[in-house]
Coordinates of N, CA and C in Angstrom, one line a residue:
Chain A
Q1 N 0.9 -1.2 0.0 CA -0.2 -0.2 0.2 C 0.9 1.3 0.0
K2 N 1.0 2.2 -1.1 CA 1.5 3.2 -1.3 C 0.9 4.4 -0.5
E3 N 1.5 5.1 0.7 CA 1.0 6.0 1.3 C 1.8 7.3 1.2
V4 N 1.0 8.3 1.7 CA 1.6 9.7 1.9 C 1.1 10.2 3.1
E5 N 1.7 10.7 4.3 CA 1.3 10.9 5.3 C 1.5 12.4 5.9
Q6 N 0.5 13.1 6.2 CA 0.7 14.3 6.6 C 0.0 14.4 8.0
N7 N 0.5 15.6 8.8 CA -0.3 15.8 10.2 C -1.6 16.5 9.7
S8 N -2.9 16.2 10.0 CA -4.1 17.1 9.7 C -4.1 18.2 10.2
G9 N -3.7 18.7 11.2 CA -3.5 19.6 12.0 C -5.1 19.9 12.6
P10 N -5.3 21.3 13.1 CA -5.0 22.4 12.2 C -3.6 22.9 12.7
L11 N -2.8 23.5 12.2 CA -1.5 24.3 12.4 C -1.7 25.4 12.7
S12 N -1.6 26.2 13.8 CA -2.1 27.5 14.1 C -0.7 28.1 14.2
V13 N -0.5 29.4 13.4 CA 0.7 29.9 13.2 C 0.4 31.6 13.5
P14 N 1.1 32.2 13.9 CA 0.8 33.5 14.1 C 1.6 34.3 13.1
E15 N 0.8 35.2 12.8 CA 0.9 36.1 11.3 C 2.6 36.6 11.5
G16 N 3.2 36.7 10.5 CA 4.7 36.7 10.3 C 5.6 35.9 10.7
A17 N 5.1 34.6 11.2 CA 6.0 33.4 11.5 C 6.1 32.3 10.7
I18 N 6.9 31.6 10.7 CA 7.3 30.3 9.7 C 6.2 29.2 10.0
A19 N 5.5 28.9 9.0 CA 4.9 27.7 9.1 C 5.4 26.6 8.6
S20 N 5.7 25.0 9.2 CA 6.4 24.0 8.7 C 5.5 23.0 8.7
L21 N 5.6 22.7 7.4 CA 4.5 21.5 7.1 C 5.5 20.2 6.8
N22 N 5.2 18.9 7.2 CA 5.8 17.9 6.9 C 5.0 16.8 6.0
C23 N 5.7 16.0 5.5 CA 5.1 14.8 4.6 C 6.2 13.7 4.5
T24 N 5.4 12.4 4.8 CA 6.2 11.2 4.5 C 5.7 10.5 3.4
Y25 N 6.6 9.6 2.8 CA 5.8 8.8 1.7 C 6.6 7.6 1.9
S26 N 5.9 6.4 1.1 CA 6.5 5.1 1.2 C 6.8 4.5 0.2
D27 N 6.4 5.1 -1.1 CA 6.8 4.6 -2.4 C 8.5 5.1 -2.8
R28 N 9.3 4.2 -2.7 CA 10.7 4.7 -2.8 C 11.0 5.1 -4.4
G29 N 9.9 4.6 -4.9 CA 10.2 4.8 -6.6 C 9.7 6.2 -7.1
S30 N 8.9 7.1 -6.3 CA 8.5 8.2 -6.4 C 9.4 9.3 -7.2
Q31 N 9.1 9.7 -8.1 CA 9.9 10.8 -8.9 C 9.7 12.4 -8.4
S32 N 8.7 12.7 -8.2 CA 8.3 14.1 -8.2 C 7.4 14.4 -7.0
F33 N 7.5 15.4 -6.2 CA 7.1 15.7 -5.1 C 6.2 17.3 -5.3
F34 N 5.1 17.3 -4.7 CA 4.2 18.5 -5.1 C 3.5 19.2 -3.6
W35 N 3.7 20.1 -3.5 CA 2.7 20.9 -2.6 C 1.7 21.8 -3.0
Y36 N 0.4 21.7 -2.8 CA -0.7 22.2 -3.2 C -1.4 22.9 -2.4
R37 N -1.8 24.4 -2.4 CA -2.6 24.8 -1.5 C -4.1 24.8 -2.0
Q38 N -5.0 24.5 -0.7 CA -6.7 24.5 -1.5 C -7.3 25.3 -0.3
Y39 N -8.1 26.2 -0.9 CA -8.8 27.0 -0.2 C -10.2 26.4 -0.3
S40 N -11.0 26.6 0.9 CA -12.4 25.9 1.1 C -13.3 26.0 -0.2
G41 N -13.4 24.8 -0.8 CA -14.5 24.9 -2.1 C -13.9 25.2 -3.5
K42 N -12.5 25.4 -3.3 CA -11.6 25.8 -4.5 C -10.7 24.4 -5.1
S43 N -10.3 24.5 -6.3 CA -9.5 23.4 -6.8 C -7.9 23.6 -5.8
P44 N -7.4 22.6 -6.1 CA -6.1 22.6 -5.4 C -5.1 23.5 -6.5
E45 N -4.5 24.1 -5.8 CA -3.4 25.3 -6.7 C -1.9 25.0 -6.4
L46 N -0.9 24.5 -7.5 CA 0.2 24.2 -7.4 C 1.0 25.1 -6.5
I47 N 1.8 25.1 -5.4 CA 2.5 25.9 -5.2 C 4.2 25.9 -5.2
M48 N 4.5 24.6 -5.3 CA 5.9 23.8 -5.5 C 6.0 22.7 -6.1
F49 N 7.0 22.4 -6.7 CA 7.4 20.9 -7.1 C 8.9 20.9 -6.6
I50 N 9.2 19.6 -6.4 CA 10.6 19.5 -6.3 C 10.9 17.8 -6.6
Y51 N 12.0 17.8 -7.2 CA 12.4 16.3 -7.7 C 13.7 16.0 -7.3
S52 N 14.8 16.8 -6.6 CA 15.9 16.7 -6.4 C 16.1 16.8 -5.0
N53 N 17.2 16.1 -4.4 CA 17.4 16.2 -2.6 C 17.6 17.8 -2.5
G54 N 17.4 18.1 -1.1 CA 17.9 19.4 -0.9 C 16.7 20.4 -0.6
D55 N 17.1 21.9 -1.1 CA 15.9 22.8 -0.6 C 15.6 23.6 -2.1
K56 N 14.4 24.1 -2.5 CA 14.1 24.6 -3.4 C 13.2 25.7 -2.9
E57 N 13.5 27.2 -3.2 CA 13.1 28.3 -2.7 C 12.1 29.2 -3.7
D58 N 11.2 29.3 -3.3 CA 10.1 30.6 -4.5 C 9.5 31.3 -3.6
G59 N 10.2 32.8 -3.7 CA 9.3 33.7 -2.8 C 9.1 33.2 -1.1
R60 N 8.2 33.3 -0.7 CA 8.1 33.0 0.9 C 8.2 31.2 1.1
F61 N 8.2 30.8 0.1 CA 7.9 29.2 0.2 C 9.3 28.5 0.0
T62 N 9.7 27.6 0.6 CA 10.9 26.6 0.4 C 10.7 25.0 0.7
A63 N 10.6 24.5 -0.3 CA 10.4 22.9 -0.3 C 11.8 22.3 0.1
Q64 N 11.6 21.2 0.8 CA 12.9 20.5 1.1 C 12.5 19.0 1.0
L65 N 13.5 18.0 0.4 CA 13.2 16.9 0.0 C 14.6 15.9 0.5
N66 N 14.1 15.0 1.0 CA 15.2 14.1 1.6 C 14.6 12.8 0.9
K67 N 15.1 12.0 -0.1 CA 14.6 10.8 -0.5 C 15.1 9.7 0.4
A68 N 16.3 9.8 1.1 CA 16.7 8.8 1.8 C 15.8 8.5 2.9
S69 N 15.3 9.7 3.5 CA 14.4 9.6 4.7 C 12.7 9.4 4.2
Q70 N 12.9 9.7 2.9 CA 11.6 9.4 2.4 C 10.4 10.9 2.9
Y71 N 11.2 11.9 2.8 CA 10.5 13.0 3.7 C 10.5 14.2 2.7
V72 N 9.5 15.0 2.8 CA 9.3 16.3 2.0 C 8.7 17.3 3.2
S73 N 9.1 18.7 3.1 CA 8.7 19.5 3.9 C 8.3 20.8 3.3
L74 N 7.4 21.3 3.8 CA 7.4 23.1 3.0 C 7.3 23.9 4.3
L75 N 8.3 24.9 3.9 CA 8.4 26.2 4.9 C 7.5 27.5 4.3
I76 N 6.7 28.1 5.2 CA 6.0 29.3 4.6 C 6.3 30.2 5.6
R77 N 7.4 31.3 4.9 CA 8.2 32.4 5.8 C 7.0 33.5 5.8
D78 N 7.2 34.4 6.9 CA 6.3 35.7 7.0 C 5.0 35.3 6.7
S79 N 4.3 34.5 7.6 CA 2.7 33.8 7.2 C 2.0 34.8 7.2
Q80 N 1.0 35.0 6.2 CA -0.1 35.9 6.1 C -1.4 35.1 6.5
P81 N -2.4 36.0 6.7 CA -3.6 35.5 6.9 C -4.3 34.8 5.5
S82 N -3.8 35.3 4.4 CA -4.1 34.4 3.2 C -3.7 33.4 3.0
D83 N -2.5 32.9 3.6 CA -2.1 31.7 3.6 C -2.8 30.4 4.4
S84 N -4.0 30.8 5.2 CA -4.7 29.9 5.7 C -5.5 29.0 4.7
A85 N -5.2 27.8 4.9 CA -5.7 26.7 3.9 C -5.3 25.6 4.2
T86 N -5.8 24.8 3.4 CA -5.3 23.4 3.4 C -3.9 23.0 2.5
Y87 N -3.3 22.5 2.9 CA -1.9 22.4 2.4 C -1.9 20.8 2.0
L88 N -1.8 20.2 0.6 CA -1.9 19.0 0.4 C -0.4 18.8 -0.4
C89 N 0.2 17.5 0.2 CA 1.4 16.9 -0.4 C 1.1 15.9 -1.1
A90 N 1.8 15.9 -2.6 CA 1.3 15.0 -3.4 C 2.9 14.2 -4.0
V91 N 2.7 13.0 -4.4 CA 3.7 12.4 -4.6 C 3.7 11.8 -6.1
S92 N 4.5 11.7 -6.9 CA 4.1 11.3 -8.5 C 5.2 10.4 -8.8
S93 N 4.4 9.4 -9.3 CA 5.0 8.3 -10.0 C 4.6 7.9 -11.3
W94 N 5.1 8.6 -12.7 CA 4.9 8.6 -14.1 C 3.6 9.4 -14.2
G95 N 3.4 10.5 -13.3 CA 2.3 11.5 -13.9 C 1.2 11.1 -12.6
K96 N 1.1 10.3 -12.0 CA 0.0 9.7 -11.2 C 0.4 10.3 -9.7
L97 N -0.4 11.2 -9.3 CA -0.3 11.7 -8.1 C -1.2 10.9 -7.2
Q98 N -0.2 10.7 -6.0 CA -1.1 10.1 -4.6 C -0.9 11.1 -3.6
F99 N -2.0 11.5 -3.0 CA -2.1 12.9 -2.1 C -2.1 12.4 -0.7
G100 N -1.6 13.2 0.2 CA -1.8 13.1 1.6 C -3.1 13.6 2.0
A101 N -3.6 13.4 3.2 CA -4.8 14.2 3.6 C -4.9 15.4 3.8
G102 N -3.7 16.1 3.9 CA -3.9 17.7 4.0 C -3.6 18.2 5.3
T103 N -2.8 19.1 5.4 CA -2.8 19.9 6.6 C -3.2 21.1 6.6
Q104 N -4.0 21.2 7.6 CA -4.9 22.8 7.4 C -4.0 23.7 8.5
V105 N -3.8 24.9 7.7 CA -3.0 26.0 8.4 C -4.0 27.0 8.6
V106 N -3.9 27.8 9.8 CA -4.4 29.0 10.2 C -3.7 29.9 10.7
V107 N -3.6 31.2 10.2 CA -2.7 32.0 10.4 C -3.4 33.2 11.2
T108 N -3.1 33.3 12.2 CA -3.8 34.2 13.2 C -3.0 35.7 13.4
P109 N -4.0 36.5 13.0 CA -3.4 38.1 13.0 C -2.7 38.5 14.4
Chain B
S5 N 2.6 27.2 -17.9 CA 1.9 26.1 -17.4 C 0.8 25.9 -18.2
A6 N 0.0 24.7 -18.2 CA -0.9 24.3 -19.2 C -2.1 25.0 -18.6
V7 N -3.2 25.5 -19.3 CA -4.4 25.9 -19.0 C -5.5 24.9 -19.0
I8 N -6.2 24.7 -18.1 CA -7.0 23.5 -18.2 C -8.6 24.1 -17.7
S9 N -9.5 24.0 -19.1 CA -10.8 24.5 -18.5 C -11.7 23.1 -18.4
Q10 N -12.4 23.3 -17.2 CA -13.4 22.2 -17.0 C -14.8 22.8 -17.0
K11 N -15.8 22.1 -17.5 CA -17.1 22.2 -17.5 C -18.0 20.7 -17.1
P12 N -19.2 21.3 -16.5 CA -19.4 22.3 -15.7 C -18.7 22.3 -14.6
S13 N -18.7 23.7 -13.9 CA -18.2 23.9 -12.7 C -18.6 23.5 -11.7
R14 N -20.4 23.2 -11.7 CA -21.2 22.6 -10.6 C -22.2 22.2 -11.1
D15 N -23.0 21.3 -10.6 CA -24.0 20.7 -11.0 C -24.8 19.9 -9.8
I16 N -26.0 20.0 -9.9 CA -27.1 19.1 -8.8 C -27.7 18.3 -9.8
C17 N -27.5 16.8 -9.5 CA -28.4 16.1 -10.3 C -29.1 15.1 -9.7
Q18 N -30.2 14.5 -10.5 CA -31.0 13.6 -9.6 C -30.2 12.1 -9.5
R19 N -30.5 11.5 -8.5 CA -29.9 10.2 -8.4 C -30.8 9.6 -9.5
G20 N -29.7 8.3 -10.0 CA -30.1 7.5 -11.1 C -29.5 8.0 -12.5
T21 N -29.4 9.2 -12.6 CA -29.1 9.9 -13.7 C -27.3 9.9 -14.1
S22 N -27.0 10.5 -15.1 CA -25.6 10.5 -15.4 C -25.1 11.9 -15.5
L23 N -23.8 12.2 -15.6 CA -23.3 13.5 -15.8 C -21.9 13.3 -16.6
T24 N -21.8 14.2 -17.7 CA -20.7 14.0 -18.4 C -19.6 15.3 -18.1
I25 N -18.6 15.4 -17.5 CA -17.5 16.4 -17.2 C -16.6 16.5 -18.6
Q26 N -16.5 17.8 -18.9 CA -15.5 17.8 -19.9 C -14.4 18.6 -19.4
C27 N -13.1 18.1 -20.2 CA -11.7 18.9 -19.4 C -11.0 19.1 -21.1
Q28 N -10.7 20.6 -21.0 CA -9.9 20.9 -22.4 C -8.8 21.4 -21.5
V29 N -7.8 21.2 -22.4 CA -6.2 21.8 -22.4 C -6.0 22.5 -23.4
D30 N -5.1 23.4 -22.9 CA -4.7 24.6 -24.2 C -3.3 24.0 -24.9
S31 N -2.8 22.8 -24.7 CA -1.9 22.3 -25.2 C -1.8 20.8 -25.3
Q32 N -1.2 20.2 -26.3 CA -1.2 18.7 -26.2 C -0.5 18.2 -25.3
V33 N -1.1 17.3 -24.5 CA -0.6 16.6 -23.5 C -0.9 15.0 -23.7
T34 N 0.2 14.0 -23.3 CA 0.2 12.8 -23.5 C -0.9 11.9 -22.5
M35 N -0.8 12.2 -21.2 CA -1.8 11.6 -20.2 C -2.7 12.9 -19.6
M36 N -3.6 12.4 -19.7 CA -4.5 13.1 -18.6 C -5.2 12.2 -17.4
F37 N -5.4 12.7 -16.2 CA -5.9 12.0 -15.0 C -6.9 12.6 -14.6
W38 N -8.0 11.8 -13.8 CA -9.3 12.3 -13.3 C -9.1 11.9 -11.8
Y39 N -9.4 12.8 -11.1 CA -9.5 12.6 -9.6 C -11.0 13.1 -8.9
R40 N -11.0 12.4 -7.8 CA -12.4 12.9 -7.0 C -11.7 13.2 -5.8
Q41 N -12.4 14.0 -5.3 CA -12.3 14.7 -3.7 C -13.6 14.7 -3.1
Q42 N -14.1 13.5 -2.3 CA -15.0 13.5 -1.7 C -15.0 14.6 -0.3
P43 N -16.3 15.0 0.0 CA -16.4 15.9 1.1 C -15.4 15.6 2.1
G44 N -14.4 16.5 2.4 CA -13.5 16.5 3.7 C -12.6 15.5 3.5
Q45 N -12.5 14.9 2.6 CA -11.2 14.0 2.0 C -10.2 14.8 1.0
S46 N -9.2 13.8 0.9 CA -8.2 14.4 -0.1 C -8.3 13.9 -1.5
L47 N -7.6 13.7 -2.3 CA -8.0 13.8 -3.8 C -7.5 12.2 -3.8
T48 N -8.3 11.5 -4.7 CA -8.0 10.1 -4.9 C -8.1 9.9 -6.8
L49 N -7.1 9.5 -7.2 CA -7.2 9.1 -8.8 C -8.2 8.1 -9.0
I50 N -8.9 8.4 -10.0 CA -9.8 7.7 -10.5 C -9.1 6.9 -11.7
A51 N -8.7 7.6 -13.0 CA -8.0 6.9 -14.0 C -7.2 7.9 -14.7
T52 N -6.3 7.0 -15.5 CA -5.7 7.9 -16.3 C -6.2 7.6 -18.1
A53 N -6.2 8.6 -18.7 CA -6.7 8.8 -20.1 C -5.6 9.1 -21.1
N54 N -5.4 8.3 -21.6 CA -4.3 8.2 -22.8 C -4.9 8.4 -24.3
Q55 N -4.6 9.1 -25.0 CA -5.3 9.4 -26.5 C -5.1 8.3 -27.2
G56 N -6.0 7.5 -27.6 CA -6.2 6.2 -28.7 C -6.2 5.0 -27.6
S57 N -6.4 5.1 -26.6 CA -6.4 3.6 -25.9 C -7.2 3.9 -24.6
E58 N -7.8 2.7 -24.3 CA -8.7 2.7 -22.9 C -7.9 3.3 -21.9
A59 N -8.9 3.8 -21.3 CA -8.3 4.6 -19.7 C -7.8 3.4 -18.8
T60 N -7.2 3.7 -18.1 CA -6.7 2.7 -16.7 C -7.2 3.3 -15.6
Y61 N -7.7 2.4 -14.9 CA -8.7 2.6 -13.8 C -7.9 2.0 -12.6
E62 N -7.9 3.0 -11.4 CA -7.6 2.7 -10.2 C -8.4 1.6 -9.4
S63 N -7.8 1.0 -8.4 CA -8.4 0.1 -7.5 C -9.7 0.9 -7.1
G64 N -11.1 0.2 -7.1 CA -12.1 0.8 -6.7 C -12.8 1.8 -7.6
F65 N -12.6 1.9 -8.8 CA -13.2 2.6 -9.9 C -13.2 1.6 -11.1
V66 N -14.5 1.7 -11.5 CA -14.8 0.8 -12.9 C -15.4 1.4 -13.7
I67 N -14.8 1.0 -15.2 CA -15.5 1.6 -16.5 C -16.8 1.8 -16.6
D68 N -17.8 1.0 -16.1 CA -19.1 1.1 -16.2 C -19.7 2.2 -15.4
K69 N -19.1 2.5 -14.5 CA -19.4 3.7 -13.4 C -18.8 4.8 -13.9
F70 N -17.8 4.8 -14.4 CA -16.8 6.2 -14.7 C -16.4 5.9 -16.1
P71 N -17.1 5.9 -17.4 CA -16.6 5.8 -18.5 C -15.9 7.1 -18.8
I72 N -14.6 7.0 -19.5 CA -13.7 8.2 -20.0 C -13.6 8.0 -21.6
S73 N -13.7 9.5 -22.1 CA -13.2 9.3 -23.4 C -11.8 10.3 -23.6
R74 N -11.1 10.2 -24.4 CA -10.0 10.7 -24.6 C -9.7 10.8 -26.4
P75 N -10.3 11.6 -27.0 CA -10.5 11.5 -28.6 C -9.5 12.2 -29.2
N76 N -8.8 12.9 -28.4 CA -7.6 13.8 -29.1 C -6.7 14.5 -27.9
L77 N -5.5 14.7 -28.1 CA -4.6 15.4 -27.2 C -4.9 16.5 -26.4
T78 N -5.8 16.8 -26.2 CA -6.4 18.2 -25.8 C -7.6 18.1 -25.0
F79 N -8.3 16.9 -24.9 CA -9.8 16.8 -24.5 C -10.0 15.6 -24.1
S80 N -10.5 15.4 -22.9 CA -11.2 14.4 -22.3 C -12.6 14.5 -21.8
T81 N -13.4 13.4 -21.5 CA -14.5 13.5 -20.6 C -14.5 12.4 -19.6
L82 N -15.5 12.8 -18.6 CA -15.4 11.8 -17.6 C -16.8 11.6 -17.5
T83 N -17.5 10.7 -17.5 CA -19.1 10.5 -17.1 C -19.0 9.7 -16.0
V84 N -20.1 10.5 -14.9 CA -20.4 9.6 -13.5 C -21.9 9.3 -13.9
S85 N -21.9 7.5 -14.0 CA -23.1 6.9 -14.4 C -24.0 6.5 -13.1
N86 N -25.1 6.7 -13.5 CA -26.0 5.8 -12.5 C -25.9 6.4 -11.3
M87 N -26.0 7.8 -10.9 CA -25.4 8.7 -9.7 C -26.2 8.4 -8.6
S88 N -25.4 8.2 -7.3 CA -26.3 8.3 -6.1 C -25.7 9.3 -5.5
P89 N -25.9 9.5 -4.2 CA -25.8 10.6 -3.1 C -24.3 10.3 -3.0
E90 N -23.9 9.3 -2.7 CA -22.4 8.8 -2.6 C -21.2 9.5 -3.6
D91 N -22.0 9.6 -4.4 CA -21.0 10.2 -5.6 C -20.8 11.8 -5.5
S92 N -21.6 12.5 -4.7 CA -21.5 13.9 -4.6 C -19.9 13.9 -4.1
S93 N -19.1 14.9 -5.1 CA -17.7 15.1 -4.7 C -17.5 16.3 -5.9
I94 N -15.9 16.8 -5.5 CA -15.5 17.4 -6.7 C -14.5 16.6 -7.8
Y95 N -15.1 16.8 -8.8 CA -14.2 15.7 -9.7 C -13.3 16.6 -10.6
L96 N -11.9 16.2 -10.6 CA -10.9 17.1 -11.1 C -10.0 16.4 -12.3
C97 N -9.7 17.5 -13.0 CA -9.0 16.8 -14.2 C -7.6 17.4 -14.1
S98 N -6.5 16.6 -14.5 CA -5.4 17.1 -14.2 C -4.1 16.6 -15.4
V99 N -3.2 17.5 -15.6 CA -2.2 16.8 -16.9 C -0.7 17.1 -16.0
E100 N -0.1 16.5 -16.6 CA 1.2 16.8 -16.5 C 2.0 17.4 -17.4
E101 N 3.1 18.2 -16.9 CA 4.2 18.8 -17.8 C 5.4 18.5 -17.4
G102 N 6.7 18.4 -18.4 CA 7.8 18.5 -18.0 C 8.1 17.2 -18.1
D103 N 9.5 16.9 -18.1 CA 9.9 15.6 -18.1 C 9.8 14.7 -17.1
G104 N 9.0 13.4 -16.9 CA 8.9 12.9 -15.7 C 7.8 13.3 -14.9
G105 N 7.0 14.2 -15.5 CA 5.9 14.6 -15.0 C 6.4 15.6 -13.9
T106 N 7.3 16.4 -14.1 CA 7.6 17.3 -13.1 C 6.7 18.3 -12.6
E107 N 5.6 18.7 -13.2 CA 4.5 19.7 -13.0 C 3.2 19.0 -13.3
A108 N 2.2 19.3 -12.2 CA 1.1 18.7 -12.6 C 0.1 19.8 -12.2
F109 N -1.0 20.1 -13.1 CA -1.8 21.1 -13.0 C -3.0 20.7 -12.9
F110 N -4.4 21.4 -12.1 CA -5.5 21.0 -12.4 C -6.4 22.1 -13.1
G111 N -7.5 21.2 -13.5 CA -8.5 22.3 -13.7 C -9.5 22.7 -12.6
Q112 N -10.6 23.7 -12.7 CA -11.0 24.3 -11.6 C -12.0 23.2 -10.9
G113 N -12.2 22.3 -11.3 CA -12.9 21.0 -10.9 C -14.3 21.4 -11.1
T114 N -15.0 20.5 -10.8 CA -16.6 20.2 -10.9 C -17.1 19.6 -9.7
R115 N -18.0 20.3 -9.1 CA -18.7 20.0 -8.1 C -19.8 19.6 -8.1
L116 N -20.0 18.3 -7.8 CA -21.2 17.7 -8.1 C -22.0 17.4 -7.0
T117 N -23.4 17.5 -6.7 CA -24.2 17.2 -5.8 C -25.4 16.3 -6.3
V118 N -25.5 15.3 -5.7 CA -26.5 14.4 -6.3 C -27.8 14.1 -5.0
V119 N -29.0 14.4 -5.5 CA -29.8 14.5 -4.5 C -31.0 13.7 -4.9

């Protein structure tokens, strides 16, 4: 059974602080790793993807991948109330995505 | 990135009827994917649609319930057949781009309510 695990939260983060989201996966053959943001009632929106070990930064977001530990994380710096959403970790094997259950993030003013 | 248009965006349907969801991409793509997101749940892959061949269904999903068409490299449809309230979900179309599927994008989704 291939699995993608995330803490469901909610993760409460003060405005301006760093939100740290974690994800582990079981399929060592996974090739690409994605973080999506989903607002209630909306479709998932791609934030970042990463496929090499290490860090990848894009604006206030940093994705970190450690394939040996089968671990991928997302850091959100300077968190804003508009970052309040559910964050979905997804793992791809030949284009097919397997999703975690999502972590709800609540940024408090 | 690919622009994906999905229709309808939402619908309310009577049980026992069928609904066909359309997915149009602004570029040619090899594989298109259909996902379901049940209320309060994460996304689950229904099937992979390749142009010119039968769709490949994931465990728990069958062609009779979710027939898929893929007539060309920019278009696909998913039909939800003989609907019941348990089919009430968001249905999403997705495509991959980049080598090895390095980017995956979603349409805006179809919110289906079965009454």
